[in-house]
Structure formats: structure tokens, C-alpha cells
Coordinates of C-alpha atoms in Angstrom, one line a residue:
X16 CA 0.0 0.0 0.0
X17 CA 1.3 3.3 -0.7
X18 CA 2.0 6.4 1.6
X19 CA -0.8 8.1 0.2
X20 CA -3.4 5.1 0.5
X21 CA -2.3 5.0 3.7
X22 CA -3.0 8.1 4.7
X23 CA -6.6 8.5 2.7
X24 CA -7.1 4.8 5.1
X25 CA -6.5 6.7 8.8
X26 CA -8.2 9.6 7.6
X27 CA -11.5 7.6 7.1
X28 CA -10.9 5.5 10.2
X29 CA -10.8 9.1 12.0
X30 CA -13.8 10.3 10.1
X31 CA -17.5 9.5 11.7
X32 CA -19.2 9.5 8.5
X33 CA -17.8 9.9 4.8
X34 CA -20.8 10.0 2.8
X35 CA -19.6 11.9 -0.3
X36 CA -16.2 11.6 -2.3
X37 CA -15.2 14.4 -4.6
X38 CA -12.7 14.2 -7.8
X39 CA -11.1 17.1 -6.7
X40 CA -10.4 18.7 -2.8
X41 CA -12.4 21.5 -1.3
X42 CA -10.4 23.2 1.6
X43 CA -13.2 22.8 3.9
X44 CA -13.3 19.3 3.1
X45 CA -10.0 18.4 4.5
X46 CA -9.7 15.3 6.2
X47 CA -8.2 15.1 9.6
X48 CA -5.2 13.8 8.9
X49 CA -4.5 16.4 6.4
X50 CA -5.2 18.5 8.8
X51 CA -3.0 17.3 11.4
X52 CA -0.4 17.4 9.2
X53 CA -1.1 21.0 8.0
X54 CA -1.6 22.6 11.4
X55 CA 2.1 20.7 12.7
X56 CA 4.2 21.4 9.5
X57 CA 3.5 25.2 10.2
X58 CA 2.9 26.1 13.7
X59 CA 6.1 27.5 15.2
X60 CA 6.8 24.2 17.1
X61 CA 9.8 23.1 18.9
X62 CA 11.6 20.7 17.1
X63 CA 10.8 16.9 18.2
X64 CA 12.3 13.4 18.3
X65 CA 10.1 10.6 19.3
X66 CA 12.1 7.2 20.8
X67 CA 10.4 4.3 20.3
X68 CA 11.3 1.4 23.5
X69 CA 11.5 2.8 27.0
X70 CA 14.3 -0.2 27.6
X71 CA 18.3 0.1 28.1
X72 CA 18.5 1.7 24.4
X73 CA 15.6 4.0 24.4
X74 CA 16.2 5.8 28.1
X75 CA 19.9 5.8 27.7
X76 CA 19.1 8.0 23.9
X77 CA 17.0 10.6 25.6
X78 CA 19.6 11.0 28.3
X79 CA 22.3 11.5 26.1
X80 CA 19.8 14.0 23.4
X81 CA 19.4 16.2 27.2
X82 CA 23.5 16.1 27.7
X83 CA 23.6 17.6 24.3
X84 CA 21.1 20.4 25.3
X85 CA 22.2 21.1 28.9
X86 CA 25.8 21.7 27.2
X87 CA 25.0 23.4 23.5
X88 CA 21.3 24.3 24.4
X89 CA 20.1 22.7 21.4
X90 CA 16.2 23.5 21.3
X91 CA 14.2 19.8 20.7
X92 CA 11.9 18.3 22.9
X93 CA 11.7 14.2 23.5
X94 CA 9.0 11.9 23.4
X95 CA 9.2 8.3 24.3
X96 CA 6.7 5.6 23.6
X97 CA 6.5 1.8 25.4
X98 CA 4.1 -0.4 25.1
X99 CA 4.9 -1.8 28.2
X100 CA 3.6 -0.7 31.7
X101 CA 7.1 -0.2 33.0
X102 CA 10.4 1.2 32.3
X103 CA 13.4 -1.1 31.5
X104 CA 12.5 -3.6 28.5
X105 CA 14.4 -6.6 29.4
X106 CA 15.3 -5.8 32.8
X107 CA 12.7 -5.8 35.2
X108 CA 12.1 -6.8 38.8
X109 CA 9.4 -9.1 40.9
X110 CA 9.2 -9.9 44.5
X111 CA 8.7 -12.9 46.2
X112 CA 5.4 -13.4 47.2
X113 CA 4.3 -10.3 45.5
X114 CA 5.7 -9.0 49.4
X115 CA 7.4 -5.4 48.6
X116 CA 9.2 -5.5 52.0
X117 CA 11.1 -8.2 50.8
X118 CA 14.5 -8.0 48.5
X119 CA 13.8 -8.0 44.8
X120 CA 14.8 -10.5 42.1
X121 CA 16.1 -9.8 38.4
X122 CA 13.8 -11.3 36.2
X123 CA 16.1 -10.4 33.3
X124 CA 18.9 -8.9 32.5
X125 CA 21.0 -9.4 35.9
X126 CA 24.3 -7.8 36.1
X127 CA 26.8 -5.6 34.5
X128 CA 30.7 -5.4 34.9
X129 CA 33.6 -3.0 35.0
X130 CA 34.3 -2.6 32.1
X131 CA 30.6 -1.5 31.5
X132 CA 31.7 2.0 32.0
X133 CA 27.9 3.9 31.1
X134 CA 25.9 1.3 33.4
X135 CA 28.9 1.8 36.5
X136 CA 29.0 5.4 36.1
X137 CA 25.0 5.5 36.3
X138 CA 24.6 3.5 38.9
X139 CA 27.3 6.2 41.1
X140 CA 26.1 9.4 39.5
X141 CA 22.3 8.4 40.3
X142 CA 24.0 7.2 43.6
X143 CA 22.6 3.8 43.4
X144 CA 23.2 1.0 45.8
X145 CA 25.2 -1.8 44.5
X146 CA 25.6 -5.7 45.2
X147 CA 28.3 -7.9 43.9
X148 CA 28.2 -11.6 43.2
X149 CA 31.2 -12.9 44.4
X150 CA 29.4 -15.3 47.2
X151 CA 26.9 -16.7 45.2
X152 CA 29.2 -18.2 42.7
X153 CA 31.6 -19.3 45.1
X154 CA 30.0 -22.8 44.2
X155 CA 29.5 -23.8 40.8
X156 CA 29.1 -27.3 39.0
X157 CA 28.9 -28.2 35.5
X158 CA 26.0 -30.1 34.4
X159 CA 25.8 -32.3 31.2
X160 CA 22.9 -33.9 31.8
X161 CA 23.8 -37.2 32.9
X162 CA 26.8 -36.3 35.5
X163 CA 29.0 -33.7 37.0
X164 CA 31.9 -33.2 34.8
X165 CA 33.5 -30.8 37.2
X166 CA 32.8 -28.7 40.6
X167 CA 34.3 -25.6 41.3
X168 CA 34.8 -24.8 45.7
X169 CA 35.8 -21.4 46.6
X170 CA 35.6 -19.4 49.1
X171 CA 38.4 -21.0 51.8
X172 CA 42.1 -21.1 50.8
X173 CA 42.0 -24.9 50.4
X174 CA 39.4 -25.0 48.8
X175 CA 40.8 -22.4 46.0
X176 CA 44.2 -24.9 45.7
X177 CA 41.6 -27.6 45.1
X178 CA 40.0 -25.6 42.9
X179 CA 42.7 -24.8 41.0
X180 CA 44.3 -28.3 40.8
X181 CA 40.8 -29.9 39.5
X182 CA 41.2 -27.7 36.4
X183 CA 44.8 -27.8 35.8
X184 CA 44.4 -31.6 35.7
X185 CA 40.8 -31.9 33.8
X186 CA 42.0 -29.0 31.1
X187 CA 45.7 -28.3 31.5
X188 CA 47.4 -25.0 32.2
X189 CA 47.2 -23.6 28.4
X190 CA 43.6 -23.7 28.0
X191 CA 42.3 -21.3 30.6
X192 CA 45.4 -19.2 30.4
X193 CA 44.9 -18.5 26.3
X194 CA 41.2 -17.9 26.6
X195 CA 42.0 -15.6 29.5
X196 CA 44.5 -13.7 27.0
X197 CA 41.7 -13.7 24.8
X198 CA 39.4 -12.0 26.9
X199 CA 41.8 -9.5 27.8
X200 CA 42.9 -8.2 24.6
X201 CA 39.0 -7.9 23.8
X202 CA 38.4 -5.5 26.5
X203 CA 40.8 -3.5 25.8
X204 CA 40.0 -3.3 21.9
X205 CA 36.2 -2.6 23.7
X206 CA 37.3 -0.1 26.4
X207 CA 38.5 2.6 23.3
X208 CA 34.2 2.8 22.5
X209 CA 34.5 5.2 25.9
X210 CA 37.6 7.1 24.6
X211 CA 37.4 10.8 23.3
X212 CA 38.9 9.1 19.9
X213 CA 36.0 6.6 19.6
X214 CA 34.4 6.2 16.3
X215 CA 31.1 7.3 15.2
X216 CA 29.2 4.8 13.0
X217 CA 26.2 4.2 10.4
X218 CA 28.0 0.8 9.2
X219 CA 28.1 -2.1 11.8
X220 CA 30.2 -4.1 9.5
X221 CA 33.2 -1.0 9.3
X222 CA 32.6 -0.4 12.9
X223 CA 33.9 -4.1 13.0
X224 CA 36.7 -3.8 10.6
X225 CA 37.9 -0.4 12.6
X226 CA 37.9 -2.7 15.8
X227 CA 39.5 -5.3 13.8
X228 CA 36.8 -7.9 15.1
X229 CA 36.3 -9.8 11.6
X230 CA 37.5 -13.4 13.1
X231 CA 35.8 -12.5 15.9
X232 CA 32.2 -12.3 14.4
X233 CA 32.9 -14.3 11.6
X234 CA 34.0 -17.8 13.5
X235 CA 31.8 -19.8 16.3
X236 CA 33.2 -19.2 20.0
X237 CA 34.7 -23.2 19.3
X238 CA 36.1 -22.4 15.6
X239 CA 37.9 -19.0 17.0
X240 CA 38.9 -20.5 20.3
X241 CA 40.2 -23.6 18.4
X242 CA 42.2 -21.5 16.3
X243 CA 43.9 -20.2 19.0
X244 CA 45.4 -23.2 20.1
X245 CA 42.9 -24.0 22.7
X246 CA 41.3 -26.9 23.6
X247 CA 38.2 -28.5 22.4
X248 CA 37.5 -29.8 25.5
X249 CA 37.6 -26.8 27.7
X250 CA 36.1 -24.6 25.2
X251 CA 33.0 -27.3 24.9
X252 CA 32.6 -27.5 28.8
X253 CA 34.0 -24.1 30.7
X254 CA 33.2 -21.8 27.9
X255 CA 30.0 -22.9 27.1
X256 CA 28.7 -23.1 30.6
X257 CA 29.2 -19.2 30.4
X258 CA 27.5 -18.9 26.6
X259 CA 24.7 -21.4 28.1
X260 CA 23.7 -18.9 30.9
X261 CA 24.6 -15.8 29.3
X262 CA 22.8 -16.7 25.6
X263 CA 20.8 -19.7 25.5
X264 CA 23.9 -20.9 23.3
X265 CA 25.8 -23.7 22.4
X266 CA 29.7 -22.6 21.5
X267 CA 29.3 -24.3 18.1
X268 CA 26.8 -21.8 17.0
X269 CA 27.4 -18.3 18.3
X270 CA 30.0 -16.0 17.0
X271 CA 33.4 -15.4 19.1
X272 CA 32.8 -11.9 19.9
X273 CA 29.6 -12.8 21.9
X274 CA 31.3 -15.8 23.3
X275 CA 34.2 -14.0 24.9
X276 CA 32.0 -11.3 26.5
X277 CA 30.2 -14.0 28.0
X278 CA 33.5 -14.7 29.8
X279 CA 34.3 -11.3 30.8
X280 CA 32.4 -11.3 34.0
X281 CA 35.3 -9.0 36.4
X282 CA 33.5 -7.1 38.9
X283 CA 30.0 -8.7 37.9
X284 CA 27.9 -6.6 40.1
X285 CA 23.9 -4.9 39.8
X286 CA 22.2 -2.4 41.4
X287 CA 20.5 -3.9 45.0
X288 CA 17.0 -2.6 44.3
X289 CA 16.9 -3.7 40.5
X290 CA 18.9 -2.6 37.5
X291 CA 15.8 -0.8 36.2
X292 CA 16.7 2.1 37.9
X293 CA 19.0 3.1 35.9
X294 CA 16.9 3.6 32.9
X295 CA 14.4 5.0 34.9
X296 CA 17.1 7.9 36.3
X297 CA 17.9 8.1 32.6
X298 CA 14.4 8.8 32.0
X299 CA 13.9 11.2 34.7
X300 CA 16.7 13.2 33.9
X301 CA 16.3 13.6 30.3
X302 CA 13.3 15.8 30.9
X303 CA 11.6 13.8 27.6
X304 CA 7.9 13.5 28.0
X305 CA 7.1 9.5 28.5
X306 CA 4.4 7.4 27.2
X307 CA 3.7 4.5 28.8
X308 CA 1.3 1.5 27.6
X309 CA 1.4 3.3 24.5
X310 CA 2.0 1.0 21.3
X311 CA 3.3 2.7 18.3
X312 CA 1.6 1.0 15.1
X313 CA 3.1 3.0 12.7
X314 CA 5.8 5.6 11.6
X315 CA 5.5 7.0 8.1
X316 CA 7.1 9.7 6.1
X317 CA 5.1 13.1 5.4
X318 CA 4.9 13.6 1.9
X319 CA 7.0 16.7 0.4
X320 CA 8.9 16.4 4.3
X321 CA 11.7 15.0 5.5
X322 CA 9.8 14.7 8.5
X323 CA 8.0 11.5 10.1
X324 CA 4.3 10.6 11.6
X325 CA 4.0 8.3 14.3
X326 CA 0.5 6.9 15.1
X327 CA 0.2 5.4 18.5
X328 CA -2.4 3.7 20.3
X329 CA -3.7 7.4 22.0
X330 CA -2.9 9.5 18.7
X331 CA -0.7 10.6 15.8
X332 CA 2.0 13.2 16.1
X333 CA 4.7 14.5 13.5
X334 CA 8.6 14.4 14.1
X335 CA 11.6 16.1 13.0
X336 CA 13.3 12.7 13.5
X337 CA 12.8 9.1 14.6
X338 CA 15.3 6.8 17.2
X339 CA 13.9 3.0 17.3
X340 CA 15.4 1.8 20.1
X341 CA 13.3 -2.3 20.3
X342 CA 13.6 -5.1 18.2
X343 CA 12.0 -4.2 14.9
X344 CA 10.2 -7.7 14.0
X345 CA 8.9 -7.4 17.6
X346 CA 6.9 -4.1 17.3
X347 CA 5.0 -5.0 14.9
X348 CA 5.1 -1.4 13.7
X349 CA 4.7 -1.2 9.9
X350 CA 7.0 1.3 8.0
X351 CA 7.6 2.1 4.3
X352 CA 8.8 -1.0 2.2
X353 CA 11.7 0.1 1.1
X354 CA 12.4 0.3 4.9
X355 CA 11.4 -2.5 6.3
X356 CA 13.5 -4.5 3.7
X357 CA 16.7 -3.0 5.0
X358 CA 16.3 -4.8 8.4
X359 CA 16.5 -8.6 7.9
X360 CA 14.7 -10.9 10.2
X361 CA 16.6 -11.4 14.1
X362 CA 15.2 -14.5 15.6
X363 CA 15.9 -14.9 19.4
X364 CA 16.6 -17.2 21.6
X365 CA 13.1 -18.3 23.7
X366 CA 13.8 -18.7 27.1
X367 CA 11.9 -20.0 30.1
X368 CA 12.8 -18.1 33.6
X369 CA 11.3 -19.7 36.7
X370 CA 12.1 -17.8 40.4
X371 CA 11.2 -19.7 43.2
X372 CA 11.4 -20.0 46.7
X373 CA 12.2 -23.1 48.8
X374 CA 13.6 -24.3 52.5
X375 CA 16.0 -26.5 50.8
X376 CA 19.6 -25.2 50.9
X377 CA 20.3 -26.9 47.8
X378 CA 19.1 -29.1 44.9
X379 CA 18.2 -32.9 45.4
X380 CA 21.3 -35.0 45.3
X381 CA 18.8 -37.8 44.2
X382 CA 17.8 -36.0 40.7
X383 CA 22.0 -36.2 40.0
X384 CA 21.9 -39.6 40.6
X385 CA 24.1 -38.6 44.2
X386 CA 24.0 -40.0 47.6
X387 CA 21.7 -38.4 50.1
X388 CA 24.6 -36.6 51.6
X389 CA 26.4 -35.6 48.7
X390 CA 27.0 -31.7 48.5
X391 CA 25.7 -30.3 45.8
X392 CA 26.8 -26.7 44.6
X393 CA 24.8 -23.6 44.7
X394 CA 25.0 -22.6 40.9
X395 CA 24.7 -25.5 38.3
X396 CA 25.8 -24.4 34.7
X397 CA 25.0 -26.8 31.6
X398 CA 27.0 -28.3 28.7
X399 CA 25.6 -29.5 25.8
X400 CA 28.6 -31.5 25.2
X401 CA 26.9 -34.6 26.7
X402 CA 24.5 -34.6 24.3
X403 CA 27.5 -34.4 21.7
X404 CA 28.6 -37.7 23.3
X405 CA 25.0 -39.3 23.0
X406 CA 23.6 -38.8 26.0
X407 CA 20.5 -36.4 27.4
X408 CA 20.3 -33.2 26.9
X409 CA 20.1 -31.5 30.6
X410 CA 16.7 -30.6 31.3
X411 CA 17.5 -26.2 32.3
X412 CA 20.5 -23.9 31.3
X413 CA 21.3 -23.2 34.8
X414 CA 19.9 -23.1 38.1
X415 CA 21.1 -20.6 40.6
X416 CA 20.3 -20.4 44.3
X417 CA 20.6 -16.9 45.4
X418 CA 20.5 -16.5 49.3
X419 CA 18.3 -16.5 51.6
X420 CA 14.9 -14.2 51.6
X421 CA 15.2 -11.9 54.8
X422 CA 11.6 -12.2 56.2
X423 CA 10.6 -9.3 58.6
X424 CA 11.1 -10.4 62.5
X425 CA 8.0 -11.9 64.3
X426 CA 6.4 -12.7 60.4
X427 CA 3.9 -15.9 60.3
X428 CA 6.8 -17.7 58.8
X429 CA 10.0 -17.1 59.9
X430 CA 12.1 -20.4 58.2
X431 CA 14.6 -19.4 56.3
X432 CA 13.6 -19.7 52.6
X433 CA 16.2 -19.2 49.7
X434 CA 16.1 -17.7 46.5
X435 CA 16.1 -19.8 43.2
X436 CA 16.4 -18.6 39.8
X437 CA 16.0 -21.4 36.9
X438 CA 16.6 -20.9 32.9
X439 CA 15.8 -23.4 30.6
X440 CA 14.1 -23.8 27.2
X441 CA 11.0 -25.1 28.2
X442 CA 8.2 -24.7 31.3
X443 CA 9.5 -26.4 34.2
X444 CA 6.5 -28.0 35.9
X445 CA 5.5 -27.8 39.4
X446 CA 6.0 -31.7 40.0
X447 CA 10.0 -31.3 38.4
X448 CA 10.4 -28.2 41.0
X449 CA 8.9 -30.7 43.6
X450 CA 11.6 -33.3 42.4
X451 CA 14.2 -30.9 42.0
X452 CA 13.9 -29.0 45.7
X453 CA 11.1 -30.5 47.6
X454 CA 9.0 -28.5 49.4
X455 CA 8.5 -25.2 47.0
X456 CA 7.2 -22.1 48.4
X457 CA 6.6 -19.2 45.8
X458 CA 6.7 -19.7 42.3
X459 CA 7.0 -17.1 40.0
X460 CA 7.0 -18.2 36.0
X461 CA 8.2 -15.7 32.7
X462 CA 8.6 -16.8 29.1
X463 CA 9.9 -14.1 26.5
X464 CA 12.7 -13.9 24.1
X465 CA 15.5 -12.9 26.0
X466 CA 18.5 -13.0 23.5
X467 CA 19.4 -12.7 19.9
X468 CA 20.2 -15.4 18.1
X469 CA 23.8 -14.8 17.3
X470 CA 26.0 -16.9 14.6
X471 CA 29.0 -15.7 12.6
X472 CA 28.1 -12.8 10.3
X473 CA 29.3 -10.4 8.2
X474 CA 25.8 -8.9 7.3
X475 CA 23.9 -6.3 10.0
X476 CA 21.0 -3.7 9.4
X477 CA 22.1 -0.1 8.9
X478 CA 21.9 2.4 11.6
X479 CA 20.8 5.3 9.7
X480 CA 17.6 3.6 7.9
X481 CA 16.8 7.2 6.0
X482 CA 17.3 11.2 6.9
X483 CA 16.1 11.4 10.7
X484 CA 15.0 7.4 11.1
X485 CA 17.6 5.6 13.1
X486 CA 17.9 2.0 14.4
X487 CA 20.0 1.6 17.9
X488 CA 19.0 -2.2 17.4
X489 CA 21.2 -2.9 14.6
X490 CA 23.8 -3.4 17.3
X491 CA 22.3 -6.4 18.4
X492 CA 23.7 -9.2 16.7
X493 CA 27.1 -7.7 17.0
X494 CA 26.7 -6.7 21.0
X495 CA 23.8 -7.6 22.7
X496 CA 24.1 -6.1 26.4
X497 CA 22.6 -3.8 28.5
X498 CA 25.6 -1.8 28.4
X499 CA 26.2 -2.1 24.8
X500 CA 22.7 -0.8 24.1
X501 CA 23.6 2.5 26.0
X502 CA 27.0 2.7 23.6
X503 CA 24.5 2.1 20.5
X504 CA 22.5 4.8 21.8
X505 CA 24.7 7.3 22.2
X506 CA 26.4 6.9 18.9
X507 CA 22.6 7.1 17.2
X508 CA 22.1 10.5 19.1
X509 CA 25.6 11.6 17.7
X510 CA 24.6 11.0 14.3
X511 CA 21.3 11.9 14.5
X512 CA 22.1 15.5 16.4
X513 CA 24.9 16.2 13.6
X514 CA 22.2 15.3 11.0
X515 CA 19.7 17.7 12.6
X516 CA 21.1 20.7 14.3
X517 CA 24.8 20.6 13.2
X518 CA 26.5 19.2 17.1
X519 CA 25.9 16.2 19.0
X520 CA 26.4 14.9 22.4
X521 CA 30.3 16.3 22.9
X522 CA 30.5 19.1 20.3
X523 CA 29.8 19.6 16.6
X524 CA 32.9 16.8 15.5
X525 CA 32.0 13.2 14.7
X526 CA 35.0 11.9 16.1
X527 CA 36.0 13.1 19.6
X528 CA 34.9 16.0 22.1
X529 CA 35.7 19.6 21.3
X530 CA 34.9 21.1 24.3
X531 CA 35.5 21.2 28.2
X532 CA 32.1 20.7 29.5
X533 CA 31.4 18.2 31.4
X534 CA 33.5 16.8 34.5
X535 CA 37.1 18.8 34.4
X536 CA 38.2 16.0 37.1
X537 CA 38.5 13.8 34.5
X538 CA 40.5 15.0 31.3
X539 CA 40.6 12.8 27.7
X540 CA 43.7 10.7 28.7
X541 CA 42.0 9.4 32.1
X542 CA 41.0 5.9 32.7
X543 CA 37.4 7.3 34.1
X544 CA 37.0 9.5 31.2
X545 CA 33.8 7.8 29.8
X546 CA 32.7 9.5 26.2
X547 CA 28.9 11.5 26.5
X548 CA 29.8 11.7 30.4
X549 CA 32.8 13.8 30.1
X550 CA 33.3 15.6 27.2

């Protein structure tokens, strides 16, 4: 259907009665699109962006549009639709037994790192409370459906030796100390996104040559791993337990680059009262005008514009540019052909997260096929490399018991209970979680797509889709984080800002700042310097 038909269509869905149609127009015979679009294109408005996704992406692009006005008082004003409820997308919180006095659990996206630089600096500058995670992985087994293939004690210093020992002798010394290299030398290629000479980009695929990532994205975490004279066997069993958890994803199928941030876990910490706040300070801050349970159905061009039309669920309004910061096959939003065909198709991976709450300390020894007084560890990773070997494949990605739920004093029920957090590719049942812990308290059950699919590629969907329509989302199947959404962002505002009014976030140059406002404690050659924060 064409723009035009298109429009003609709303116009009579907004019309209460069309009873005549005339081979020419009359002016007081406009319809009210027309209208709308008359009355916007000449009133003396502000300038206006609309984001589309009120998630990591979308909150984190109207915070940086409002660094760019506080510091070069660019005029626009920021709307931001989600169809959702809440603020966060993916990240988002419940609490056990619905009971608000109790702690809160993740039900997605659960931590960030140091070397997340935007989500760390947030969390300080918004003075948020954080919690690391270096207790409740102090245990950790991995799982290949069928037995133990190793168990990882921490915590006391014999325990560590043991530790230690158990790994040199299953994988050898090489192995962890390679992939470790590997790791390393990608964080610092990573860390140079934050620096004042960080690129700008409209091109995934030269974003990746400049960062000299091409093996990285073009080889499975196995092929890349393999060619760096690692072992099979450790990248099969270690380095997929972290790609299992992290992705839904076997090391055989998702690219290197995805695989080795999965292992970059230093400093793994999130914010005590959910991660969500963040995006929700980003929000507040930003000063943009929110629009919640508000689903955007389509975004058009105006004809003889360069300007966009956005019809939502409570209206239609016209833009001076577009940021769609969500999955585009996941709004269902319809845009111009010739658009949509620029954005390929991005399955993701379906995942099944089950919280819980139980008085057992630990899982059943007797589903492991264990003795009644075997010790089984706190957080139980997967391999799929049993499966490789003909056995079963293991019935969850992970299960994760996260301490105990501290119930107010003199409460009905004051056993101690702990925290469970399961993810697996299909519904647990209630009698499994009876088999699995015994006695099971609260249940709390969420199914959505959680990750992108990600194998090698060399092919991604353009930022800049047309003049003022962007796409943060393109970054996906190279980086898909919470933190790397907020990178996306920012680079989207940069290009978009430049494209509109001539500066962006740091200045009116596409590759580094060009002026000194910002935080003069920390100059261009710091290690906190952090690009859009500084500059």
C-alpha cells in the first residue's frame, strides 16, 4: 500500500461518517489527517524526536539528546513511547510473594561489569546501591545432563588450591590461560568505545573492521577458540557453561565476539533494588515526555517532508526525527517497504525463567543420581557437550540459588527460605520443581525472548535507515548487552544531532569532544573518562 493510501485509510478510520467523495479537494473538506499534518508542519513548534522502546537503548538516547542540550542548548523536545507498563524492557524486577518488604529479584537482564563504563557510572552518579556476586558463585558445577563433569569450591584457601588443581588436571594450564589472553585483549579493543577518539558509526560491518573484530564475528566461540590453540574440550565444557547462561547458546553456534564477552564477568555486580533504575534515572533526567502503555503502530514519512508521523495507540504526532530503540520484528510497527526491507529478520533465543522460593539449601542430590549426603553446589551451569557424546540433553541452562529471603522479625513464617532462579528452554512443571527441591514455596514463571540469536556474520542492518529514522538495534547481533545498548545509543544520538542541528552529544565533530564541558576532574587521557559523560 502506498503512503498516500495509507494516509486516505486513517483519515477515514478518524472520520465519523464519509458519505460523499469528490474528484477534486475543497479546503473545507479536509480530512483530519491532512489537517493534522497541516496545522504541525506550520505552527512554530519546537523541534521533536520521538524514541520508540522505553528499555536500556531508548532511556539511555534521551539521556544523552538532554547532555547535548544542557551543554550546547540545542532546542528539541523528547517523546518516548513503550508499550509496556514499565520502564526497563528486558530488565525488570518481581518480588517474592508479591511482598514489597522483601529483596527483589532480576527477572532479566541481571548484572553488568567494570568494564561497562555507562551502566557503573550510572549507577554512582544516580547514587545507586550496589551488590556484587562474588558469594553466590563461590560454588558452581557443570552439568551435562547425565553427570558432574566438574565442581568448582571457593571461598576457603584450600578450597581455591583444590580448585585450581581440578582444572589444571581436567584442562591443562594452556587452556584457561589462552582464553583468559583472549578475553583481555578484547576488553581493551572494547574499552577505546568510551575514549574521546572513539568512532562514530552508520555501518556495523566497518565499525567491526575499525575494531579489527572480523574473526571474531565471523568464527563460532569453538572455531575462534580452536584456532587459538585452545582446547576442544575446555572450550566445549567451561566456555560454554558461560554462553549457556549468558545466551541460551551452544559454543558451536554463536559467533566469538559474543562468546568472549560472556566470559568477561570482572566485577560482575547490579544495582541492589533492580537494575531498572538506571533507565528510569535516565528517563527522569532527560526531561523527555514519557508514554507508557502506548504502542506505536506506525511511523510513516510526510509527503513533500523530511519529517516522520507516528500513530500510537492514544494518537498521531509529526517528528523532526525518529530513534527505534526495540527489536523491529517485535513491534509489529509497519514502515515504508523500502524500509522494512533493509532490516533482515533477528530470531531470538526463547527462554523460560522460573524464580522460586524453597527451605532446601540446595538441589536434590537424588535427581543427579548422588547419595543423600552428597554436597551439591549452589549454581549448576550446563554443557551441551553430553549430548554431543550421546547422551541427554540437561533438562534447564542453569539453576542458581541466590540466598536467603530476609523475612521481617515476628512474620507468620520465619524459616529461612532461599532464593532460586531457573533458565531453561521449556516450562519447568511444578512436579519437576517438587523433584528438584522439595517442598516449594513461591513460584514465579516468565517466558519471552531474552536473546538474539547470534551466529558468525558479516551482514547487520544499517543504523541510519533514512534522513532522521535511526535504528540503535542494529547493534544487536554484533553486542547484545545492556551496556552495549547504552554505547549504541549514544552513537545514534551523535549521528542523528549532527544530521539535525549541526552538534551532538560532545561538540559539533563526529570523532571526539571539542569542548571542556562536562566533569574537568576527569580530562581525555583518564581511565574514568567515559565518552557523552565527560566531554
Amino acid at each position: 500500500m502506498s503512503l498516500l493510501a495509507k494516509l486516505v485509510v486513517y483519515s477515514l478510520l478518524a472520520s465519523s461518517v464519509v458519505c460523499l467523495q469528490f474528484p477534486f479537494k475543497l479546503p473545507f473538506f479536509k480530512q483530519k489527517e491532512e489537517l493534522l499534518i497541516e496545522n504541525q508542519l506550520t505552527a512554530p513548534v519546537t523541534p521533536t524526536i520521538a524514541i520508540v522502546g522505553a528499555g536500556a537503548a531508548g532511556s539511555s538516547a534521551a539521556f544523552w539528546i538532554s547532555k547535548a542540550k544542557e551543554r550546547f542548548g540545542i532546542d528539541v523536545e523528547i517523546d518516548v513511547y513503550e508499550r509496556a507498563s514499565y520502564v526497563g524492557g528486558r530488565s525488570t524486577i518481581v518480588y517474592p510473594y508479591n511482598d514489597t518488604t522483601l529483596a527483589p529479584m532480576e527477572l532479566g537482564a541481571s548484572i553488568f561489569v567494570d568494564a561497562n563504563k555507562n551502566l557503573m557510572r550510572a549507577a554512582k552518579e544516580f547514587n545507586l546501591t550496589l551488590k556484587d556476586f562474588i558469594d553466590e558463585f563461590a560454588d558452581t558445577g557443570l552439568w551435562d545432563g547425565q553427570k558432574f563433569n566438574i565442581v568448582l569450591n571457593e571461598g576457603t584457601y584450600s578450597k581455591s588450591w583444590w580448585t585450581t588443581l581440578k582444572v589444571l588436571w581436567r584442562y591443562g594450564y594452556s587452556a584457561p590461560m589462552k582464553t583468559q589472553s583472549v578475553v583481555k585483549n578484547m576488553i581493551a579493543d572494547y574499552i577505546s568505545l568510551y575514549t574521546a577518539a572513539s568512532p562514530r558509526w552508520d555501518d556495523i560491518a566497518g565499525l567491526v573492521e575499525r575494531m579489527n573484530w572480523t574473526d571474531f564475528v565471523n568464527s563460532t566461540t569453538l572455531e575462534y577458540l580452536s584456532s587459538k590453540g585452545i582446547a576442544e574440550k575446555w572450550s566445549r565444557e567451561m566456555v560454554e557453561a558461560a554462553t549457556r547462561v549468558n545466551y541460551g547458546q551452544d559454543v558451536d553456534k554463536i559467533h566469538a565476539l559474543e562468546g568472549a564477552c560472556s566470559l568477561a564477568a570482572t566485577g560482575a555486580s547490579a544495582v541492589r533494588d533492580g537494575n531498572f533504575l538506571i533507565f528510569e534515572n535516565f528517563l527522569n533526567r532527560s526531561g523527555a515526555n514519557v508514554y507508557l502503555n502506548t504502542e506505536v503502530r506506525d511511523i510513516l514519512r510526510v509527503p513533500a517532508s523530511s519529517r516522520w508521523i507516528i500513530h500510537t495507540t492514544s494518537g498521531s504526532r509529526i517528528y523532526n526525527a525518529i530513534i527505534l530503540a526495540a527489536p523491529f520484528h517485535q513491534t509489529n510497527i509497519t514502515v515504508p517497504s523500502d524500509l522494512s526491507e533493509l532490516i533482515p529478520p533477528q530470531p531470538y533465543v526463547r527462554l523460560h525463567v522460573t524464580l522460586l522460593t524453597t527451605k532446601s539449601e540446595s538441589t536434590n542430590p537424588a535427581y543427579f543420581g548422588l547419595s543423600p549426603d552428597e554436597k551439591i553446589p549452589k549454581v549448576i551451569l550446563t554443557t551441551h557437550e553430553g549430548v554431543r557424546n550421546g547422551g541427554v540433553e540437561p533438562e534447564f541452562n542453569s539453576i542458581s540459588v541466590h540466598g536467603q529471603i530476609q523475612k521481617v522479625p515476628g512474620s507468620a513464617d520465619e524459616d529461612p527460605e532461599w532464593k532460586v532462579k531457573i533458565f531453561s528452554k521449556e516450562r519447568v512443571s511444578d512436579e519437576w520443581l517438587e523433584k528438584v527441591f522439595g517442598k516449594v514455596g513461591w513460584v514465579y514463571r516468565k517466558e519471552w525472548d531474552a536473546y538474539p540469536v547470534l551466529p558468525p556474520t558479516t551482514k547487520f542492518p544499517p543504523v541510519r535507515l533514512d534522513q532522521g529514522f535511526y535504528y540503535v538495534n542494529a547493534f544487536e547481533p554484533f553486542i547484545s548487552t545492556m551496556e552495549t545498548e547504552t554505547i549504541a545509543s549514544r552513537n545514534v544520538v551523535d549521528l542523528l544531532l549532527h544530521e539535525e542541528f549541526g552538534s551532538g552529544i560532545c561538540g559539533s565533530q563526529l570523532s571526539g569532544p571539542e569542548t571542556g564541558e562536562g566533569d574537568a576532574s576527569r580530562d581525555e587521557g583518564s581511565e574514568d573518562f567515559v565518552l557523552g559523560w565527560d566531554c
